[in-house]
Coordinates of C-alpha atoms and ligand atoms in Angstrom, one line a residue:
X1 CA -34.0 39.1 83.2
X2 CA -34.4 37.3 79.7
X3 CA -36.4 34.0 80.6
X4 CA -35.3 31.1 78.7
X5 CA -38.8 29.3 77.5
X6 CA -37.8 25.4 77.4
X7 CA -40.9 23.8 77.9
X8 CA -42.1 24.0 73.8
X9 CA -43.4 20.5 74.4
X10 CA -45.8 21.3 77.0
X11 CA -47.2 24.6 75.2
X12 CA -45.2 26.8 72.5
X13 CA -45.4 30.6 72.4
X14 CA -47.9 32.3 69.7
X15 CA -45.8 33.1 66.9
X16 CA -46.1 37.1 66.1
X17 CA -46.9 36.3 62.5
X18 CA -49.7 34.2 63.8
X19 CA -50.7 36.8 66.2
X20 CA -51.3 39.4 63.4
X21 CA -53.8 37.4 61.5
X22 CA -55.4 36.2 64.7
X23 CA -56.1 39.7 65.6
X24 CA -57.0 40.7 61.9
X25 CA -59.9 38.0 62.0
X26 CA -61.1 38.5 65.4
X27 CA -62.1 42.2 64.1
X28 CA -62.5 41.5 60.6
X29 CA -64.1 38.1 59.9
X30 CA -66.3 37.9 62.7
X31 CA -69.2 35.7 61.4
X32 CA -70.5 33.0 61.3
X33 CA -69.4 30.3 58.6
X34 CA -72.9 28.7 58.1
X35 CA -74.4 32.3 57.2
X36 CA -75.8 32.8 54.0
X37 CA -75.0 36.6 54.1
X38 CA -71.9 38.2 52.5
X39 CA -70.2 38.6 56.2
X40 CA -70.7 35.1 57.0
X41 CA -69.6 33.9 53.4
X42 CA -66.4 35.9 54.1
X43 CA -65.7 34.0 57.1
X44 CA -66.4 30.6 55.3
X45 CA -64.0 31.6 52.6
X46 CA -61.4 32.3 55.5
X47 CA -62.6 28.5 57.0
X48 CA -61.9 27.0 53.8
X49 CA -58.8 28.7 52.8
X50 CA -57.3 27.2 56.0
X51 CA -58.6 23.8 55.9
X52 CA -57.0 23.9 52.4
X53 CA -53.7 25.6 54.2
X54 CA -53.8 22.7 56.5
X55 CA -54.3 19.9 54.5
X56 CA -51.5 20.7 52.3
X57 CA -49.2 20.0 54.6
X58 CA -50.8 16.4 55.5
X59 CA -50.7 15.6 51.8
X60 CA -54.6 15.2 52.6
X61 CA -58.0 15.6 50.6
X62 CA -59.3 18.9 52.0
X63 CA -62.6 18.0 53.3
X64 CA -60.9 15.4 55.4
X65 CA -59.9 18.2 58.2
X66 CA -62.1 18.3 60.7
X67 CA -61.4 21.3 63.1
X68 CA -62.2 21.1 66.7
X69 CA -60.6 22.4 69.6
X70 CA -58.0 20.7 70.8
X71 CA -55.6 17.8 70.6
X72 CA -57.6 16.2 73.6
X73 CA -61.1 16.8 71.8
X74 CA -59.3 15.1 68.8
X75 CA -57.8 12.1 70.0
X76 CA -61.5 11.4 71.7
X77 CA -62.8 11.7 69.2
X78 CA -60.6 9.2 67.2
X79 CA -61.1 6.7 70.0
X80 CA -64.4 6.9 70.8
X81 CA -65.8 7.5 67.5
X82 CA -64.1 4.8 65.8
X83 CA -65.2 2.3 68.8
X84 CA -68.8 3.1 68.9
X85 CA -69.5 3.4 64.9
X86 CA -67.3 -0.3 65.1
X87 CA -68.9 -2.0 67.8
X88 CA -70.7 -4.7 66.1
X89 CA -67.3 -5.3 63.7
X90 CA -65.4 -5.6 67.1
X91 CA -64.0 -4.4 70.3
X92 CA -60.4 -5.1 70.2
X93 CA -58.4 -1.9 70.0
X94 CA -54.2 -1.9 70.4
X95 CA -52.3 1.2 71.8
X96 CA -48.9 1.7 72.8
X97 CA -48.4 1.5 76.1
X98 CA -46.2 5.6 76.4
X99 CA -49.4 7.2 74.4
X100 CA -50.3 10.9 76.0
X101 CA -53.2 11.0 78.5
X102 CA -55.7 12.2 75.7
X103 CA -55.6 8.2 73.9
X104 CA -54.5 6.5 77.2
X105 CA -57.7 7.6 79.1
X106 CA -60.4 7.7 76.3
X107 CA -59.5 3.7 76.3
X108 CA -59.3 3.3 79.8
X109 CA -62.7 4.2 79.4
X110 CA -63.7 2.4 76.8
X111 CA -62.5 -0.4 78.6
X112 CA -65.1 0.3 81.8
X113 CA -67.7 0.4 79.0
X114 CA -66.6 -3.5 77.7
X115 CA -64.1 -3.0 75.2
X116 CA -60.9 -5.4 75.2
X117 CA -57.5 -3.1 75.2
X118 CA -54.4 -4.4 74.3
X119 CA -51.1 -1.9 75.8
X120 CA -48.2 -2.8 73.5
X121 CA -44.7 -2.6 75.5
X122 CA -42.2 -0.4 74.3
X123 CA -38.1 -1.4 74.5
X124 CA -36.0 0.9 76.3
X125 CA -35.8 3.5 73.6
X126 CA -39.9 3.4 73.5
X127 CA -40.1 1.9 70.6
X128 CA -42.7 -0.7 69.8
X129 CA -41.9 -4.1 68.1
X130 CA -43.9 -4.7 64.9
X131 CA -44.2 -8.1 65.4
X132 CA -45.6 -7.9 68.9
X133 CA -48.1 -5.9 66.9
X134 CA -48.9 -7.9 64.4
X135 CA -49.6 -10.9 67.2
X136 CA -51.8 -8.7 68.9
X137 CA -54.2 -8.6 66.3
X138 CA -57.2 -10.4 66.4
X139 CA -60.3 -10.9 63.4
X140 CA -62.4 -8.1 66.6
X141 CA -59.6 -5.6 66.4
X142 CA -60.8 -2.5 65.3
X143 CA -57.9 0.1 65.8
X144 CA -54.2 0.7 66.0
X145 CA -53.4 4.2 67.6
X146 CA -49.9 4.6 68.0
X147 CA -48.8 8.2 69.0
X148 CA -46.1 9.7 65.9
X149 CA -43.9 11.0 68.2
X150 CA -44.0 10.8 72.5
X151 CA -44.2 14.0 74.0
X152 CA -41.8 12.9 76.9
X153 CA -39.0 11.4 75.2
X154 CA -39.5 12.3 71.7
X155 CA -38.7 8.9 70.1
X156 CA -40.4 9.3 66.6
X157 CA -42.4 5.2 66.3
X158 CA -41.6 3.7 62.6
X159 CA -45.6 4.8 61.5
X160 CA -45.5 3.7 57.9
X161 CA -44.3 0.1 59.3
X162 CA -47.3 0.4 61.4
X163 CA -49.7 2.2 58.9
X164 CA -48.7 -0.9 56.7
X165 CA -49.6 -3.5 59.3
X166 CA -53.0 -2.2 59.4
X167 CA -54.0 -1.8 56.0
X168 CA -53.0 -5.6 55.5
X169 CA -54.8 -6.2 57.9
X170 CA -57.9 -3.3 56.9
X171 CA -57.6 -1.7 60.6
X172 CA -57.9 2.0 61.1
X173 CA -54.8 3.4 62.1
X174 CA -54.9 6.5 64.1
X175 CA -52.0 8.4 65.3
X176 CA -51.4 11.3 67.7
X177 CA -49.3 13.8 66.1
X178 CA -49.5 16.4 68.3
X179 CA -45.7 16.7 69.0
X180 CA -45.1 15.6 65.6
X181 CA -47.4 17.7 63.2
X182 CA -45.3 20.9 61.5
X183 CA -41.9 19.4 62.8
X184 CA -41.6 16.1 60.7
X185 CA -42.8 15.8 57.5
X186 CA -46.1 14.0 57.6
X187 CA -47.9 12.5 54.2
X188 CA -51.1 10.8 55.3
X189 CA -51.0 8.5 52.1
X190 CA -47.6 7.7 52.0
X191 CA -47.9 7.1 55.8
X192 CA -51.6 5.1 55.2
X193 CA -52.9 7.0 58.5
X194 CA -56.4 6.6 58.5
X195 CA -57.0 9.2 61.4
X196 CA -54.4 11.8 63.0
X197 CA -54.5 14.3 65.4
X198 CA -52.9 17.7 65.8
X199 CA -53.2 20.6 68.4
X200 CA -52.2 24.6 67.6
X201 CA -50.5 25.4 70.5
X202 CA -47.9 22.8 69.9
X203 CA -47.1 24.9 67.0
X204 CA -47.1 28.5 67.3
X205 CA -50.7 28.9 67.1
X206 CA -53.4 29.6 69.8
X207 CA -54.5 27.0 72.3
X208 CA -58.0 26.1 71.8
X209 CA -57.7 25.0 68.2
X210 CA -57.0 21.5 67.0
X211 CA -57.4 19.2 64.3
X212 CA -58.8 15.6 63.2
X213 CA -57.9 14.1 59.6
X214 CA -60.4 11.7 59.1
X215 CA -59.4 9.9 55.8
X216 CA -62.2 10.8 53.3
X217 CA -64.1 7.4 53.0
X218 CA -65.7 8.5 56.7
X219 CA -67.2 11.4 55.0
X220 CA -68.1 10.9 52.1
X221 CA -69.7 7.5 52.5
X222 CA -71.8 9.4 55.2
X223 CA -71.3 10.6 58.4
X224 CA -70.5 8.2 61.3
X225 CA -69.5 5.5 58.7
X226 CA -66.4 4.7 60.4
X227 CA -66.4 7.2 63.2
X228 CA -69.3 8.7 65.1
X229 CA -69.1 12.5 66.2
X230 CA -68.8 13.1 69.8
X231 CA -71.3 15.5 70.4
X232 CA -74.4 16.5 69.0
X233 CA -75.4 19.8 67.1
X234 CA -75.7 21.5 64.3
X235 CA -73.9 20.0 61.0
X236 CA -71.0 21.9 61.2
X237 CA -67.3 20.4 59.9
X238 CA -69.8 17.7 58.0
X239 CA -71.6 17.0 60.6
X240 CA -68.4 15.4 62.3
X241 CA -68.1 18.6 64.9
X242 CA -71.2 20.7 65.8
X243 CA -70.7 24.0 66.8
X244 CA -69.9 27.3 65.7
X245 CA -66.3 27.4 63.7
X246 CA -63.5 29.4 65.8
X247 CA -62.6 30.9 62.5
X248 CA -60.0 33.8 63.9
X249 CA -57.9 30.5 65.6
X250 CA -58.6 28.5 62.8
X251 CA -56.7 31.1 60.5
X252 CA -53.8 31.5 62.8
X253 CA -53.4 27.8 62.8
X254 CA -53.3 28.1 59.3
X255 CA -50.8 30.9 59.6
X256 CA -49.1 28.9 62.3
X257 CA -49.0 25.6 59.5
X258 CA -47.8 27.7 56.3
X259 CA -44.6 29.0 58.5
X260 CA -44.4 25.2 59.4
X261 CA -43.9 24.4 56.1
X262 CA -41.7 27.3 54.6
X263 CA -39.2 26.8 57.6
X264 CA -39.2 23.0 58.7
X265 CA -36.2 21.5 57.1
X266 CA -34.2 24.7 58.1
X267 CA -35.3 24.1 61.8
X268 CA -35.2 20.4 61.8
X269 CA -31.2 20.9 61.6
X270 CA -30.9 24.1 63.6
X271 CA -32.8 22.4 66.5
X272 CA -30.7 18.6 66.2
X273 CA -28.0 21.1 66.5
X274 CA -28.7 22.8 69.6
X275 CA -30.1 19.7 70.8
X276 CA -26.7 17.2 70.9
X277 CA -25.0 20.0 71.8
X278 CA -26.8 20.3 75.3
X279 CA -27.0 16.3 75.6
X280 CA -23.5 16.3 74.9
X281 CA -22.2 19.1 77.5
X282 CA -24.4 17.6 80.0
X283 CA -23.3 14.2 80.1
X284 CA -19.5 15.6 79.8
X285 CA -20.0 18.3 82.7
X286 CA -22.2 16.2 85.2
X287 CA -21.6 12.6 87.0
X288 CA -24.3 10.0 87.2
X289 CA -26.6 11.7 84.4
X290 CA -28.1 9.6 81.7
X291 CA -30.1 10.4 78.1
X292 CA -33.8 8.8 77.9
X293 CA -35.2 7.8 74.6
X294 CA -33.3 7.2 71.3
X295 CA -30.0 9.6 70.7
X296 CA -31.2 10.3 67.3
X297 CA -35.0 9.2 66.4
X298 CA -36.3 11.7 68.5
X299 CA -38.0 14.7 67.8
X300 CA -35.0 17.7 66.9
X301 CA -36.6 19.6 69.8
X302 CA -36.5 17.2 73.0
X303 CA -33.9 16.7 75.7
X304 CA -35.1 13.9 78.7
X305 CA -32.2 13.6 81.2
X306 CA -32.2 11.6 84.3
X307 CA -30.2 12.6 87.3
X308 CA -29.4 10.1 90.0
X309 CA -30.0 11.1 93.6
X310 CA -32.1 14.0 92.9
X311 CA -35.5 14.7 91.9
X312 CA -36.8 16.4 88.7
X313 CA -39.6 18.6 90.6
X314 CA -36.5 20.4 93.2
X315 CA -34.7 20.7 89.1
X316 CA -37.4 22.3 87.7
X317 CA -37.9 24.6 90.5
X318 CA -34.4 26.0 91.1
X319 CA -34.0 26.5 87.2
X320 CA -37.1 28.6 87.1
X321 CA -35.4 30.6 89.9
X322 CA -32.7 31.3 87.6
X323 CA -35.2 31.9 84.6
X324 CA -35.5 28.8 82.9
X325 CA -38.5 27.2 81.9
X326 CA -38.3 23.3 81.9
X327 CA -40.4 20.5 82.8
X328 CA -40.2 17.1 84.5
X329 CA -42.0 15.3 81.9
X330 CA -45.2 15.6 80.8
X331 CA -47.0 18.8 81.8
X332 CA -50.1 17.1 82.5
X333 CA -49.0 14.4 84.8
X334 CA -46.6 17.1 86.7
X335 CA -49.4 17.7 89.2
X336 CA -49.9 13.8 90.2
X337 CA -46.9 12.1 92.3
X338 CA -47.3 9.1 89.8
X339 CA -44.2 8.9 88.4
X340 CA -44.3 9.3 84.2
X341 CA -46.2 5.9 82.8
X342 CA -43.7 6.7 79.7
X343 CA -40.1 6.5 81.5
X344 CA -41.5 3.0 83.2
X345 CA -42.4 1.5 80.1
X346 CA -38.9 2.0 78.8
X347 CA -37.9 0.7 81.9
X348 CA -36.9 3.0 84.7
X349 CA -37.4 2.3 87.9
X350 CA -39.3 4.9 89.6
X351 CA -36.6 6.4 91.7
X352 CA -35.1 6.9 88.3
X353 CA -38.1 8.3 86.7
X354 CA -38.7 11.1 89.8
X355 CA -35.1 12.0 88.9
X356 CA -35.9 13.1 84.9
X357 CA -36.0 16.8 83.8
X358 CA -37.3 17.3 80.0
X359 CA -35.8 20.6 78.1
X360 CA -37.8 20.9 75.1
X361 CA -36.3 23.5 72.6
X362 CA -38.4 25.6 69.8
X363 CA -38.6 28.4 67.5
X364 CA -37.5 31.2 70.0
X365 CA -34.3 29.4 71.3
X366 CA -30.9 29.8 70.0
X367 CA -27.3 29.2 71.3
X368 CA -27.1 31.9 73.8
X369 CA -30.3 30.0 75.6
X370 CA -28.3 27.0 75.8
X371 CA -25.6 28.2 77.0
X372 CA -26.8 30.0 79.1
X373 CA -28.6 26.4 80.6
X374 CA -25.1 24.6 80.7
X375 CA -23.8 27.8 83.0
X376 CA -26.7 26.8 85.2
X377 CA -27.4 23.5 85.3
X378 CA -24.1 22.1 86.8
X379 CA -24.2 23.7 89.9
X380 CA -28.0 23.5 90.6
X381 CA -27.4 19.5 90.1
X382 CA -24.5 19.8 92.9
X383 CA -26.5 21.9 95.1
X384 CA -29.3 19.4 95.1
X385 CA -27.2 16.4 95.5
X386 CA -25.3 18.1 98.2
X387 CA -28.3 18.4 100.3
X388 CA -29.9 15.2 98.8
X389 CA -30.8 12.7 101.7
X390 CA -29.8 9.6 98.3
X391 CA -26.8 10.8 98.4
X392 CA -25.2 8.7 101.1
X393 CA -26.3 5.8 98.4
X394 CA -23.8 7.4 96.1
X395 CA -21.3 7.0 98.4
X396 CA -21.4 3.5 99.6
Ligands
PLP1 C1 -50.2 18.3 74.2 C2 -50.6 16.9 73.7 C3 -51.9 16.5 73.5 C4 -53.0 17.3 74.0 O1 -53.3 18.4 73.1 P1 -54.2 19.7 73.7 O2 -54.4 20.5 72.5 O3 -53.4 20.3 74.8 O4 -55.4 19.1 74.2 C5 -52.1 15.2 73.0 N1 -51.1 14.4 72.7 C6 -49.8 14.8 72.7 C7 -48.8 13.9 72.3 C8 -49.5 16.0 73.3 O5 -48.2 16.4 73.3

């Protein structure tokens, strides 16, 4: 049996393309960028070809991509670095309050260690309000991070509002644009994001490689200027990243960023496409079945639905048993009961949050895939609610 992959959001498959220069490097280019030799200069032509791959599709100076390994390490990174090079400035730092794990936690921490957090709400769509954020900030704040699009429900935040707000008011602005990096067009300038993350394996590309733009004044005024490095080693990435440069990943995610490009506006609408036309069937073919996050300012991949009277793990579950991978939320909070900290901001209750099942579409889908989900999906959702122990609430 053909399995249907809809869980993009949590991990995508590696493109083939991408695959092919991965497995060209890994023999090929094997070593090591800082080398003086010719085999080592070969691989720091291959690092620099990328970063200048990469940054071309950020509108962004070259030397302000900092490769590391992962959209976790990254959005550390931004947190951390920026707080500790910034402490004497301040320790006032605003988030939103649906970020992913990776910025929520990193300030949770930061927080132990004395810093003063502020979690912006979100309204039901999970948006934030601009003027809430402009009366957050205070003369000690020292950084907005507002993800560019959530993970869970795909509502895309207005950034250059945001990116606006904090230039006026000469903040950094980081954003987490894991979800959104290679499937909305992203111009760092235009956008005035001073710091953004990105992850491969969100995009076709291996896991383990990930990016930091780190706009160039950090660099070239010195390192640790504006940011400090979270480890220390050797000077590698400019002495923002020790360690020795995965340079076989870091060409497939270049791979993985050119095919980005070349195909994005073609697969923005082929995607929106497939996407209404699930949201649309399902609300027609099932009772008591709701859309979370924004109808259309969502990423052209995500579907969150919410199903009275059942639950989103016993969902996932049967659909797997008929070969279809989907996901109750976020992949990394799937193991905790908690339910999602992102469907309570926006206001579910969390019965109603338990009850949510996320199909997140990519490259490899097509009609047939979602078809093949609306033959499915009905009469899993009556099965459940049959033997549902909510149900008798349905029926009083
Ligand atoms: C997946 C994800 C991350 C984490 O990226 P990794 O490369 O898996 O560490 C961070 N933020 C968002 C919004 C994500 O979707």
């Amino acid at each position: 049996m053909n399995y249907v992959y809809l869980d993009n959001a949590a991990t995508t498959p590696v493109d083939p393309r991408v695959i092919e220069v991965i497995n060209t490097h890994l023999k090929e280019t094997y070593g090591n960028a800082s080398s003086l030799h010719n085999i080592g200069e070969k691989a720091n032509r291959v690092l620099e070809q990328s970063r200048a791959t990469i940054s071309s599709l950020l509108n962004a100076e070259k030397d302000d991509i900092i490769f590391t390994s992962s959209g976790t390490e990254s959005d550390n990174m931004a947190i951390k670095g920026v707080a500790r090079a910034n402490k004497k400035r301040g320790k006032h730092i605003i988030i939103s309050s649906i970020e992913h794990h990776a910025v929520e936690n990193p300030c949770k921490e930061l927080e132990n260690q004395g810093y003063n957090l502020t979690y912006l709400p979100v309204d039901e769509f999970g948006f934030i309000d601009l003027e809430d954020l402009k009366e957050t900030i205070t003369d000690n704040t020292i950084l907005i991070s507002i993800m560019f699009a959530n993970n869970e429900i795909g509502t895309i935040e207005p950034i250059k509002e945001i990116g606006e707000i904090a230039k006026d008011h000469n903040i950094l602005f980081h954003t987490d644009a894991v979800q959104a990096f290679g499937k909305l067009p992203i111009d760092v300038n235009d956008l005035n994001i001073d710091l953004l993350s990105a992850s491969a394996h969100k995009l076709y590309g291996p896991k383990g490689v990930g990016l930091l733009y780190l706009r160039n004044e950090g660099i070239k005024k010195g390192v640790g200027k504006y940011c400090k490095p979270l480890m220390e080693g050797g000077g590698h990435e400019r002495g923002m990243r020790p360690s020795t440069e995965n340079v076989p990943g870091i060409a497939g995610f270049a791979k993985a960023v050119e095919i980005a490009k070349m195909e994005m506006t073609q697969e923005i609408e082929r995607l929106t496409n497939i996407r209404d036309y699930i949201i649309n069937q399902v609300l027609k073919k099932i009772d008591d079945c709701y859309l979370n996050g924004h109808p259309s300012k969502r990423l052209s991949g995500n579907i969150n639905l919410g199903f009275k009277y059942i639950e989103g793990e016993s969902l996932v579950l049967s659909l797997d048993m008929e070969g279809i991978g989907a996901s109750t939320g976020s992949a990394c909070s799937s193991q905790s009961l908690e339910p999602s900290h992102v469907l309570i901001a926006i206001g579910l209750k969390p019965e109603e949050a338990h009850g949510s099942l996320r199909l997140s579409l990519g490259r490899f889908n097509d009609k047939s895939d979602a078809n093949y989900l609306l033959e499915k999906l009905p009469p899993i959702v009556k099965r459940l609610r049959d033997m549902s122990p909510l149900k008798g609430e349905k029926d009083d």
